JSON list of C-alpha atoms in Angstrom, two decimals:
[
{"chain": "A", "resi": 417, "resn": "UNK", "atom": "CA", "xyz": [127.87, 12.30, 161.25]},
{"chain": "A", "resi": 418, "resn": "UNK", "atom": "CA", "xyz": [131.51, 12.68, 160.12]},
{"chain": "A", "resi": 419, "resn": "UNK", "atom": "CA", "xyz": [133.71, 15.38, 162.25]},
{"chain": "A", "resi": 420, "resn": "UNK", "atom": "CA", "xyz": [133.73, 17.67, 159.26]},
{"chain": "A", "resi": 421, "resn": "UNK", "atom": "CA", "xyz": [130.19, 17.76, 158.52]},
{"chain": "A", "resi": 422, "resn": "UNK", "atom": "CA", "xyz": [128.94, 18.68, 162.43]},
{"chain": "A", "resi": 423, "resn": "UNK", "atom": "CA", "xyz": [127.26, 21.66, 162.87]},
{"chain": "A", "resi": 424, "resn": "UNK", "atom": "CA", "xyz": [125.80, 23.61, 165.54]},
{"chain": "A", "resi": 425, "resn": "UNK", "atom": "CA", "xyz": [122.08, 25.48, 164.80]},
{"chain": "A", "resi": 426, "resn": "UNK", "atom": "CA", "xyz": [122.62, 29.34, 166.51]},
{"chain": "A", "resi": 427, "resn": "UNK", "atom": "CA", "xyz": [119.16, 30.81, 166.99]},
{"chain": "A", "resi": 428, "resn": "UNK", "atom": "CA", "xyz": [118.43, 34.46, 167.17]},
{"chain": "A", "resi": 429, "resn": "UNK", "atom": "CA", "xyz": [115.94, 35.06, 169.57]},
{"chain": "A", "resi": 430, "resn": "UNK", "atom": "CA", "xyz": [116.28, 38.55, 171.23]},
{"chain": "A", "resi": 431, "resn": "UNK", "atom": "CA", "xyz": [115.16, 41.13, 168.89]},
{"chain": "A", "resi": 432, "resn": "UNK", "atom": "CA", "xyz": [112.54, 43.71, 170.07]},
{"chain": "A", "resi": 433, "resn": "UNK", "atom": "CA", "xyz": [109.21, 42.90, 168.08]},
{"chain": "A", "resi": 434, "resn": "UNK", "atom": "CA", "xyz": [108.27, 46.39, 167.49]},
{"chain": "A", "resi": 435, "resn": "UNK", "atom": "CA", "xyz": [105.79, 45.24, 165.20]},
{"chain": "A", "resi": 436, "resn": "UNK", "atom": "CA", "xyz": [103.89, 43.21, 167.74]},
{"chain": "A", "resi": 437, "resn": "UNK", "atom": "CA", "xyz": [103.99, 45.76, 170.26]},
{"chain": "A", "resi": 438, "resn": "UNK", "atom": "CA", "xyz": [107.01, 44.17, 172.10]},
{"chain": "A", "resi": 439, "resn": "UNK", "atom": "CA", "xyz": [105.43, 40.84, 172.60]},
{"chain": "A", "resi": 440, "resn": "UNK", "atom": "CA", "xyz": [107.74, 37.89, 173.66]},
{"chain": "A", "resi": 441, "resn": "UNK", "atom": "CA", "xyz": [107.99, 36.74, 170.29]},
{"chain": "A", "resi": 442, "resn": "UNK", "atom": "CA", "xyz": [109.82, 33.36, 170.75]},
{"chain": "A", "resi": 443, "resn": "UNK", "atom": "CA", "xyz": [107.62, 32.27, 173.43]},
{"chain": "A", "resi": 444, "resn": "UNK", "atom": "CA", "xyz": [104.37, 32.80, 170.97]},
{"chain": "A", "resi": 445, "resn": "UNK", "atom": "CA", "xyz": [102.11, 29.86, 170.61]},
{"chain": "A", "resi": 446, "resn": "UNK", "atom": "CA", "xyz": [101.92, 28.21, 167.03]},
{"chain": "A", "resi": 447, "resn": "UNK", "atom": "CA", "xyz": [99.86, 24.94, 166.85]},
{"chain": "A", "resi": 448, "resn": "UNK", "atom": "CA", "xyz": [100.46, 24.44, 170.28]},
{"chain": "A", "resi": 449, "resn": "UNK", "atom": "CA", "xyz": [103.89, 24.70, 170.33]},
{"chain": "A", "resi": 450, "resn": "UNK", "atom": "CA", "xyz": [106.59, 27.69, 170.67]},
{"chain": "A", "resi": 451, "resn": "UNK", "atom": "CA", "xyz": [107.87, 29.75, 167.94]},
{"chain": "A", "resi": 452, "resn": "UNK", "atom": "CA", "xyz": [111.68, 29.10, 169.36]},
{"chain": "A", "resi": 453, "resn": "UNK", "atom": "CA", "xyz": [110.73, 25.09, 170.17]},
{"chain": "A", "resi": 454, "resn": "UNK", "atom": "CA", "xyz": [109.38, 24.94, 166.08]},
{"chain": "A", "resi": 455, "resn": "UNK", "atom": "CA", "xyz": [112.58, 26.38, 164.93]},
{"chain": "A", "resi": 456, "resn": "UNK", "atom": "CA", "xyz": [114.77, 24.50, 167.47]},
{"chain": "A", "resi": 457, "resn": "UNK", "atom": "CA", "xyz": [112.94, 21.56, 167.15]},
{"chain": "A", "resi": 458, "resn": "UNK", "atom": "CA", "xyz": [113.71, 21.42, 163.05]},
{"chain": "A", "resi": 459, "resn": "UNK", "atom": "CA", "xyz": [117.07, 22.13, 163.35]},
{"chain": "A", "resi": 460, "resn": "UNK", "atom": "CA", "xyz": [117.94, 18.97, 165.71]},
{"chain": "A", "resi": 461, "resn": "UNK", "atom": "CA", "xyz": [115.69, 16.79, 163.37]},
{"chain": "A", "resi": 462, "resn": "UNK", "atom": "CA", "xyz": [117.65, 18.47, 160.85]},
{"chain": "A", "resi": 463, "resn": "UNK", "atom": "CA", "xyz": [121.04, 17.09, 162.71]},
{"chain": "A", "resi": 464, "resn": "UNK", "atom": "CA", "xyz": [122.37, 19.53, 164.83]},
{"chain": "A", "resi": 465, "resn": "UNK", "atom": "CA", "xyz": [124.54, 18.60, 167.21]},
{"chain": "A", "resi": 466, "resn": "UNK", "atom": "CA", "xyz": [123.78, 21.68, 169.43]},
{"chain": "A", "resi": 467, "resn": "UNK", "atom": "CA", "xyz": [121.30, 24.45, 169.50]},
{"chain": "A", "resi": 468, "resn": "UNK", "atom": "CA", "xyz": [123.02, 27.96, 170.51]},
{"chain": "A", "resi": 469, "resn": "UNK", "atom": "CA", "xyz": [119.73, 30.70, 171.38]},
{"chain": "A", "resi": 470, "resn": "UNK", "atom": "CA", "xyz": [120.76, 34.11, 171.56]},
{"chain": "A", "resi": 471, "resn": "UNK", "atom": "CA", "xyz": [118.31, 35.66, 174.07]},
{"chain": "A", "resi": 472, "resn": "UNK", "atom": "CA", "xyz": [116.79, 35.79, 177.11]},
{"chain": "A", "resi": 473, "resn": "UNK", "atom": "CA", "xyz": [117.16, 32.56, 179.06]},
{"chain": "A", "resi": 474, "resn": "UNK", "atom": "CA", "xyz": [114.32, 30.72, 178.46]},
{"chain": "A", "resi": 475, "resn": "UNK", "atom": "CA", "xyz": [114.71, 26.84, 179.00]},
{"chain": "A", "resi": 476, "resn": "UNK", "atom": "CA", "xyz": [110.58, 26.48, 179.84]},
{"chain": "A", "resi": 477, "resn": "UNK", "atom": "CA", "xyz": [110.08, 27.11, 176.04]},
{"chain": "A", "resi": 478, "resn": "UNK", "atom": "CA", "xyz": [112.23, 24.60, 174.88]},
{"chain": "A", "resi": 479, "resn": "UNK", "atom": "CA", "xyz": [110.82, 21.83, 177.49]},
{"chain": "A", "resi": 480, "resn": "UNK", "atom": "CA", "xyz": [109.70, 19.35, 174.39]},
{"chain": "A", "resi": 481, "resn": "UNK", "atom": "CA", "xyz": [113.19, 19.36, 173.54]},
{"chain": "A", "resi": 482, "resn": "UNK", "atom": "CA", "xyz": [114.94, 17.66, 176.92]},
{"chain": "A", "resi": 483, "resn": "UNK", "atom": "CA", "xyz": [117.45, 15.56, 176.50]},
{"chain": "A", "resi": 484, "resn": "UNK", "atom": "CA", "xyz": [117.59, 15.15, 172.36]},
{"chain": "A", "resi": 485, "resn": "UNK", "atom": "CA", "xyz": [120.90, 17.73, 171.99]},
{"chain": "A", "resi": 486, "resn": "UNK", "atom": "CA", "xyz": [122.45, 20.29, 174.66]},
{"chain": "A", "resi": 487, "resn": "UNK", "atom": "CA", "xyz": [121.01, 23.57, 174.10]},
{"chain": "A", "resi": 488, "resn": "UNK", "atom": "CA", "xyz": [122.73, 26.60, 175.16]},
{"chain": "A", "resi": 489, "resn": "UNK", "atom": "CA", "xyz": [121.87, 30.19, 176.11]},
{"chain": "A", "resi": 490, "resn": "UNK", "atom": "CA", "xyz": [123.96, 33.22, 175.93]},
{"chain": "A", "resi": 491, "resn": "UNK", "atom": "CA", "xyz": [123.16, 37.02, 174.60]},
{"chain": "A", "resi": 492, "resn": "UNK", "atom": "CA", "xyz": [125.37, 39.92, 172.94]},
{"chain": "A", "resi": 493, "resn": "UNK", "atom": "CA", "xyz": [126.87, 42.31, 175.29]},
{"chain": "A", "resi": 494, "resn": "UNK", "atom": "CA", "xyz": [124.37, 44.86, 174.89]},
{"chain": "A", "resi": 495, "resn": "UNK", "atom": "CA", "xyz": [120.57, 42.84, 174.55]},
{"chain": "A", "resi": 496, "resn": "UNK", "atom": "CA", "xyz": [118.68, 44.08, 171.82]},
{"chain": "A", "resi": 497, "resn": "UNK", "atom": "CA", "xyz": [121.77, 45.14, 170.10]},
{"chain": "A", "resi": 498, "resn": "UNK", "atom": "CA", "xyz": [120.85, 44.17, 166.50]},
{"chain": "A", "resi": 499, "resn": "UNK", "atom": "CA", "xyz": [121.33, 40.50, 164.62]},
{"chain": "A", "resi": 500, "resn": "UNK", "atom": "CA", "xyz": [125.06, 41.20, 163.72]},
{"chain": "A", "resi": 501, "resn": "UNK", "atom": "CA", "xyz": [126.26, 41.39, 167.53]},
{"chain": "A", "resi": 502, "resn": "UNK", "atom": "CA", "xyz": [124.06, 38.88, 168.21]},
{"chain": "A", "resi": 503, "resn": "UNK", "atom": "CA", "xyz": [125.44, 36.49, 165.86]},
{"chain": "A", "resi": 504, "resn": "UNK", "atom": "CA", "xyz": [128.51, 37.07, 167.27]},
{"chain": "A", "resi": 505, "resn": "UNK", "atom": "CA", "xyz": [127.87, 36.51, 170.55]},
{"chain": "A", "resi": 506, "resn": "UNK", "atom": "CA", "xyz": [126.09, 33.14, 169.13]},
{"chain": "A", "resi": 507, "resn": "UNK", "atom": "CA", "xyz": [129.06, 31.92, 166.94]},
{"chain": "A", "resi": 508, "resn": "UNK", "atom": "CA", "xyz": [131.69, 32.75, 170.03]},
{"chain": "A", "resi": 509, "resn": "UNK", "atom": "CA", "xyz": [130.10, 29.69, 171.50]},
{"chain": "A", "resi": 510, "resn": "UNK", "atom": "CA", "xyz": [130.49, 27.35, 167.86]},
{"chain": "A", "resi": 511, "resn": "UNK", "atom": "CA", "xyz": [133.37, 24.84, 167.64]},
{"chain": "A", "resi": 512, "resn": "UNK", "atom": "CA", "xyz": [131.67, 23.04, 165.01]},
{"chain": "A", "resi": 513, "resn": "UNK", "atom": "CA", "xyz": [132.96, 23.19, 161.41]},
{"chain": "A", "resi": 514, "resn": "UNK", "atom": "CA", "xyz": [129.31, 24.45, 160.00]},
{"chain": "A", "resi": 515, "resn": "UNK", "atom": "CA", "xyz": [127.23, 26.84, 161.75]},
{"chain": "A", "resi": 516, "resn": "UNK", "atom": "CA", "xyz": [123.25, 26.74, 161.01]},
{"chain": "A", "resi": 517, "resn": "UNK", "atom": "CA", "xyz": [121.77, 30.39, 161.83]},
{"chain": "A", "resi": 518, "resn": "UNK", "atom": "CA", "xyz": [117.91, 30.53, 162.53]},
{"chain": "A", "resi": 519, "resn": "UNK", "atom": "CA", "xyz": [115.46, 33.15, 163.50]},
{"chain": "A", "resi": 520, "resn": "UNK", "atom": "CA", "xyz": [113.23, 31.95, 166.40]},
{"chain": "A", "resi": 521, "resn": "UNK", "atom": "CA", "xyz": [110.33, 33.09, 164.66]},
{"chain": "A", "resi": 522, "resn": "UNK", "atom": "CA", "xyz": [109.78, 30.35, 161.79]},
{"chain": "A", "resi": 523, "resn": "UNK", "atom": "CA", "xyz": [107.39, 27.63, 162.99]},
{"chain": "A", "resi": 524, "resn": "UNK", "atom": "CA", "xyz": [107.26, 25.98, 159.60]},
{"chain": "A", "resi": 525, "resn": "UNK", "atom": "CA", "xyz": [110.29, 25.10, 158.90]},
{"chain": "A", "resi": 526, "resn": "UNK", "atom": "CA", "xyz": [111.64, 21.49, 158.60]},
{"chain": "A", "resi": 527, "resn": "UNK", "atom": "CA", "xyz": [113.83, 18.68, 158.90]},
{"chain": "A", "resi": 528, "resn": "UNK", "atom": "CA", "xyz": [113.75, 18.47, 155.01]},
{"chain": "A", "resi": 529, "resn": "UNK", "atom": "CA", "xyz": [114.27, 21.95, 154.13]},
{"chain": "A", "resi": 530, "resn": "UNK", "atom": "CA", "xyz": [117.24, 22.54, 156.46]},
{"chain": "A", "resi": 531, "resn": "UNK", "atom": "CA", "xyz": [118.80, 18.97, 154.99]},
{"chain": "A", "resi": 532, "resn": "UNK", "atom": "CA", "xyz": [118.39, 20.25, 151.72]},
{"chain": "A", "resi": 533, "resn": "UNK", "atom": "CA", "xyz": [119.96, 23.76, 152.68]},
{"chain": "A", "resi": 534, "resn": "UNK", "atom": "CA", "xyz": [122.57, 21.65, 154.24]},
{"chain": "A", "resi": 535, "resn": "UNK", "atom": "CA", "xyz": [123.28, 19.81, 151.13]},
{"chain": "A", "resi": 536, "resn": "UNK", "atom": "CA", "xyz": [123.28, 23.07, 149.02]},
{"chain": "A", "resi": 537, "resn": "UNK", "atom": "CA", "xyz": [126.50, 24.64, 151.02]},
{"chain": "A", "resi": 538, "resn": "UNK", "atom": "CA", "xyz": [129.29, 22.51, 149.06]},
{"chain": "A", "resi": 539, "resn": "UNK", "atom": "CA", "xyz": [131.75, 21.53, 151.38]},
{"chain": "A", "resi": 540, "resn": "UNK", "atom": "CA", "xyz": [134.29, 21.93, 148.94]},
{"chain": "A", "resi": 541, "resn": "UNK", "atom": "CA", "xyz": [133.98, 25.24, 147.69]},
{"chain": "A", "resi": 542, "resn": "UNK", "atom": "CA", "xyz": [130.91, 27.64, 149.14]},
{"chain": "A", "resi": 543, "resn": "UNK", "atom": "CA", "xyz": [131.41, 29.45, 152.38]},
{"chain": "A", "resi": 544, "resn": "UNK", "atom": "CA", "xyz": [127.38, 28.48, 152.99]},
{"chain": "A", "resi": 545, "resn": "UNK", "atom": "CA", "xyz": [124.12, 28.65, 151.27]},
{"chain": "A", "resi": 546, "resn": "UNK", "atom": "CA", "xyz": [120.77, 30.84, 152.32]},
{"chain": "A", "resi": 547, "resn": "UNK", "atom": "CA", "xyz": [117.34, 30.14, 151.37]},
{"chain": "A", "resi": 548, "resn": "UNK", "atom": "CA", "xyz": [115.54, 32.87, 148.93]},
{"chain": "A", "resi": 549, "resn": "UNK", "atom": "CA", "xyz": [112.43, 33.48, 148.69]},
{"chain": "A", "resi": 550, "resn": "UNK", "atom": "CA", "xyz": [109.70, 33.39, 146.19]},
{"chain": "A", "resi": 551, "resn": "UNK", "atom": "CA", "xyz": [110.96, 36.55, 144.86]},
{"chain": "A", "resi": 552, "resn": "UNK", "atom": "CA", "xyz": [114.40, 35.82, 144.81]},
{"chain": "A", "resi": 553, "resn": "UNK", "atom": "CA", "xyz": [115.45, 37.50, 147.82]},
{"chain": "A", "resi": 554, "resn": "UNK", "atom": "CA", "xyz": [118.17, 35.97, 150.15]},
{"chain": "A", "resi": 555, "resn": "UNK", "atom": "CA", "xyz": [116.83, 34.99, 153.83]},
{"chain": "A", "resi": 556, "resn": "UNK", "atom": "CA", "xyz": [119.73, 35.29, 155.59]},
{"chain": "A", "resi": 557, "resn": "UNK", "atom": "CA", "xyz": [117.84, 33.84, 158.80]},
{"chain": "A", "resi": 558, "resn": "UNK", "atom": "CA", "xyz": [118.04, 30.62, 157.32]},
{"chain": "A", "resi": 559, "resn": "UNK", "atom": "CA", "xyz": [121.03, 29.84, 156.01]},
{"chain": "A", "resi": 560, "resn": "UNK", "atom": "CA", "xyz": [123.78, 27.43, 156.74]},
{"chain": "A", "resi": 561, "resn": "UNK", "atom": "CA", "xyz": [127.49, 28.79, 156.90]},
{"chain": "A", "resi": 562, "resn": "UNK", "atom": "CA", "xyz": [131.04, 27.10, 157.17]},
{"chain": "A", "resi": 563, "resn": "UNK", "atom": "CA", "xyz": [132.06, 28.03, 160.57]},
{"chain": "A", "resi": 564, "resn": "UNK", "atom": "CA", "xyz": [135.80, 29.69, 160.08]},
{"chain": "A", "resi": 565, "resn": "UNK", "atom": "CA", "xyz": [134.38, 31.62, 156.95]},
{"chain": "A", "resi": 566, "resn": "UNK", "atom": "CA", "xyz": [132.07, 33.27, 158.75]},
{"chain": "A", "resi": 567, "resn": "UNK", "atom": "CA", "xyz": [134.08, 33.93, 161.46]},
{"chain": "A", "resi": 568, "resn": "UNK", "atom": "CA", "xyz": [136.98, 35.84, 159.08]},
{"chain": "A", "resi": 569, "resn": "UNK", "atom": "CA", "xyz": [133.88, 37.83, 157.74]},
{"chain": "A", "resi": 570, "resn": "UNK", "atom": "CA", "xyz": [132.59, 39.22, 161.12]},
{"chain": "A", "resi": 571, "resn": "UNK", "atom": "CA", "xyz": [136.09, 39.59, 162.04]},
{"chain": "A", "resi": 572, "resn": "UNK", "atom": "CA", "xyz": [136.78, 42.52, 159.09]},
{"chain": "A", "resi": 573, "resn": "UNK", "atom": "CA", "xyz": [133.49, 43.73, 159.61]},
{"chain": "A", "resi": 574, "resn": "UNK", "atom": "CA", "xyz": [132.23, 47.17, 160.93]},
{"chain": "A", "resi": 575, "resn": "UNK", "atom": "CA", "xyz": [128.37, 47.08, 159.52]},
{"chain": "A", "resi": 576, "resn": "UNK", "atom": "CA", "xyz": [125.48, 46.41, 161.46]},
{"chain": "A", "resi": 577, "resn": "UNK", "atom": "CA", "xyz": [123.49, 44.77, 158.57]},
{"chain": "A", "resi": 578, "resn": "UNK", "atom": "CA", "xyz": [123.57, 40.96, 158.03]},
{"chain": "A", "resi": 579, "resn": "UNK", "atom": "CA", "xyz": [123.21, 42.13, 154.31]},
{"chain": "A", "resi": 580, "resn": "UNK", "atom": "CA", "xyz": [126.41, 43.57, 154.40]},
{"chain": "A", "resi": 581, "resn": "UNK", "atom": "CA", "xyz": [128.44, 40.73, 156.40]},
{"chain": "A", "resi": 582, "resn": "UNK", "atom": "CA", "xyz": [126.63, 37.90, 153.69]},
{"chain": "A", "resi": 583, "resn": "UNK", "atom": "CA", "xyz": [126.68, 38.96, 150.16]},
{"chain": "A", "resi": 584, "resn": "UNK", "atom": "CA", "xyz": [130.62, 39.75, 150.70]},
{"chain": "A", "resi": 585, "resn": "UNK", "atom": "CA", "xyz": [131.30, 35.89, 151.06]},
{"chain": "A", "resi": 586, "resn": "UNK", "atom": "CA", "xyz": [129.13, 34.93, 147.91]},
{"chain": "A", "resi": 587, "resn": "UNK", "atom": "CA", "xyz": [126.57, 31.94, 149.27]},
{"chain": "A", "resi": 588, "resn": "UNK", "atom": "CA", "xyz": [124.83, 29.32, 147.10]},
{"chain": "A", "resi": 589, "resn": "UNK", "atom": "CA", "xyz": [121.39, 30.90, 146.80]},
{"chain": "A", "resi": 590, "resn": "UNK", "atom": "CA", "xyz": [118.95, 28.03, 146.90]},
{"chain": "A", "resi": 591, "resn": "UNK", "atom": "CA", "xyz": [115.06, 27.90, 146.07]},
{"chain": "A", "resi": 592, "resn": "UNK", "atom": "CA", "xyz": [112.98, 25.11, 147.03]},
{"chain": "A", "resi": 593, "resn": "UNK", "atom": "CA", "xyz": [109.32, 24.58, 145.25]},
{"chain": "A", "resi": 594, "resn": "UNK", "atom": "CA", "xyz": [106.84, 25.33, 148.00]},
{"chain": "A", "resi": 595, "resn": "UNK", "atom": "CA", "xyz": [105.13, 21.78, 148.81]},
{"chain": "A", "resi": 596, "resn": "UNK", "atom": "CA", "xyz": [101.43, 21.61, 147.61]},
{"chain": "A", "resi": 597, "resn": "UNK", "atom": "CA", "xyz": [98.93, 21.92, 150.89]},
{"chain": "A", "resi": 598, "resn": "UNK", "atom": "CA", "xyz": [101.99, 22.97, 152.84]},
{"chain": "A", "resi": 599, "resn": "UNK", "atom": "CA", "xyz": [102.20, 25.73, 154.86]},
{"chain": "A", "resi": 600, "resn": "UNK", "atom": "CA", "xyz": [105.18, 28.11, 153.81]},
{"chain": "A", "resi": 601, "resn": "UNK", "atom": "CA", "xyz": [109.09, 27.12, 155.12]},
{"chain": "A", "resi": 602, "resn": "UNK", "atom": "CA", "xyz": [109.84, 30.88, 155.12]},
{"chain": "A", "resi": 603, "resn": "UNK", "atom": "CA", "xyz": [106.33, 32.35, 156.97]},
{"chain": "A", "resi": 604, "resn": "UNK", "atom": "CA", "xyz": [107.90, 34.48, 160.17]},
{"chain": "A", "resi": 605, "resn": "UNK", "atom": "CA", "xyz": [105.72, 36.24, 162.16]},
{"chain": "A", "resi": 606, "resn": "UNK", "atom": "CA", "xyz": [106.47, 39.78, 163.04]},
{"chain": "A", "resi": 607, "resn": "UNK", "atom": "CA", "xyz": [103.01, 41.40, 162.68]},
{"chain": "A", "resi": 608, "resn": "UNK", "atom": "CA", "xyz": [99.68, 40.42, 164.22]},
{"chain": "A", "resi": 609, "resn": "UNK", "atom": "CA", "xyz": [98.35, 39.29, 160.75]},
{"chain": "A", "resi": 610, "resn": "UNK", "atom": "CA", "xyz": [101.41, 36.96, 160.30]},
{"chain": "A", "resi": 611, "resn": "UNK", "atom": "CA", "xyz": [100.15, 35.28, 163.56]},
{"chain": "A", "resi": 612, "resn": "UNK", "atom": "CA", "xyz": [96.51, 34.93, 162.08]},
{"chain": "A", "resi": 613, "resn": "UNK", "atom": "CA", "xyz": [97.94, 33.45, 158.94]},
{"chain": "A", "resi": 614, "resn": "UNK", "atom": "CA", "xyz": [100.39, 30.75, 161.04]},
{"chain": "A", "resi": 615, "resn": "UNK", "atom": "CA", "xyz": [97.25, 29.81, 163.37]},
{"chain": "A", "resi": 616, "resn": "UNK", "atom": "CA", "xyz": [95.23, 29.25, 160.40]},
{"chain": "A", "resi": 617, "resn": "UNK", "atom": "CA", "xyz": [97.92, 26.64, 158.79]},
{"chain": "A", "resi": 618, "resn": "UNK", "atom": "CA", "xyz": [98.47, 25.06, 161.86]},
{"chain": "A", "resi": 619, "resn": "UNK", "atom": "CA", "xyz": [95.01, 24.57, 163.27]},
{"chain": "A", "resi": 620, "resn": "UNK", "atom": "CA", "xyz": [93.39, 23.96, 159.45]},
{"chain": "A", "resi": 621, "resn": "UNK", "atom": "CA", "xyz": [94.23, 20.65, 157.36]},
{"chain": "A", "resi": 622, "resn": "UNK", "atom": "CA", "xyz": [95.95, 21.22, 154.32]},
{"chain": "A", "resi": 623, "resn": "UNK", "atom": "CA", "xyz": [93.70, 20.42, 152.30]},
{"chain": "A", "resi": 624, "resn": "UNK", "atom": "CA", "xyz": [91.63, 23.33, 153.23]},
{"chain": "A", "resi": 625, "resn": "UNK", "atom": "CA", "xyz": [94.09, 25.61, 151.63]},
{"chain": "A", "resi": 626, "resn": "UNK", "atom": "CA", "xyz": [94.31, 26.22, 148.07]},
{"chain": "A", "resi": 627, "resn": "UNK", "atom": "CA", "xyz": [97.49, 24.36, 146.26]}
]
């Protein structure tokens, strides 16, 4: 990979999960495998050269991963402090040109999805690109950013919403057509029934869901 198109993947994985009664949420089983090791996992397929995981230190959840890139932990000065303070704390530790910022709690995502969110950031002229969803909305969990860009943003601003800090620096939106018989990129689990639904994809074939 040239110099100018490295990029580090910075994961957020230290929010509270009030919705799941303050479960560990990285460390939940999907298919057999951690939410944080799915998402970490897709982003070195993907080509990361690092993985960056805001939260907790928790190496044992990431043991499928050994060896394939480094993979860092650090957390925000205060834990629990929100996704803007823990992005910074997570991009403090970037010296890549492109930054890749994931939540932990994604286990569909793939190597194709983040190449083609890769390829939507134009190197020439976007400061990154963020997957929507089916309705349009921008997932700012999964979107790709150039490094310096985002840095200058952060650095003039006072919000706490990752709403705020992102719309300011104008990203390619990008949609990609949901796969027939595949699960959903953009399925994150923050409520009990969102675990149902992921178990279901992941221990069903695809064919037994409806196209």
């Amino acid at each position: 990979m040239a110099a100018e198109s490295r990029f580090a993947a910075v994961v957020l994985a230290g929010g509270r999960a009030r919705r799941l009664g303050g479960a560990d949420k990285p460390s939940i089983l999907i298919g057999g495998r951690s939410l944080l090791a799915s998402v970490a996992g897709a982003a070195t397929a993907a080509g990361a050269a690092r993985v960056i995981v805001v939260g907790p230190p928790r190496p044992r959840l990431l043991t499928g991963l050994a060896g394939r890139v480094p993979v860092e932990f650090t957390q925000e000065a205060q834990a629990g402090g929100g996704p803007v303070p823990a992005l910074r704390a997570g991009l403090d530790l970037v010296g890549e040109p492109w930054v890749l910022l994931l939540a932990a709690d994604l286990p569909f995502l793939s190597e194709p999805v983040l190449r083609a969110l890769r390829a939507a950031a134009d190197p020439a002229a976007a400061a990154g690109a963020v997957l929507v969803d089916s309705g349009g909305r921008p997932q700012w969990l999964t979107s790709f950013w150039r490094s310096a860009d985002l840095r200058a943003a952060l650095g003039r601003y006072d919000g706490t919403s990752l709403h705020g800090l992102f719309t300011a620096l104008d990203p390619v939106l990008t949609a990609l057509e949901p796969v027939p018989g595949d699960p959903p990129c953009l399925l994150d689990c923050d409520t009990p029934e969102d675990i149902v639904t992921a178990t279901n994809w992941a221990t069903h074939p695809p064919q037994s869901h409806p196209s």
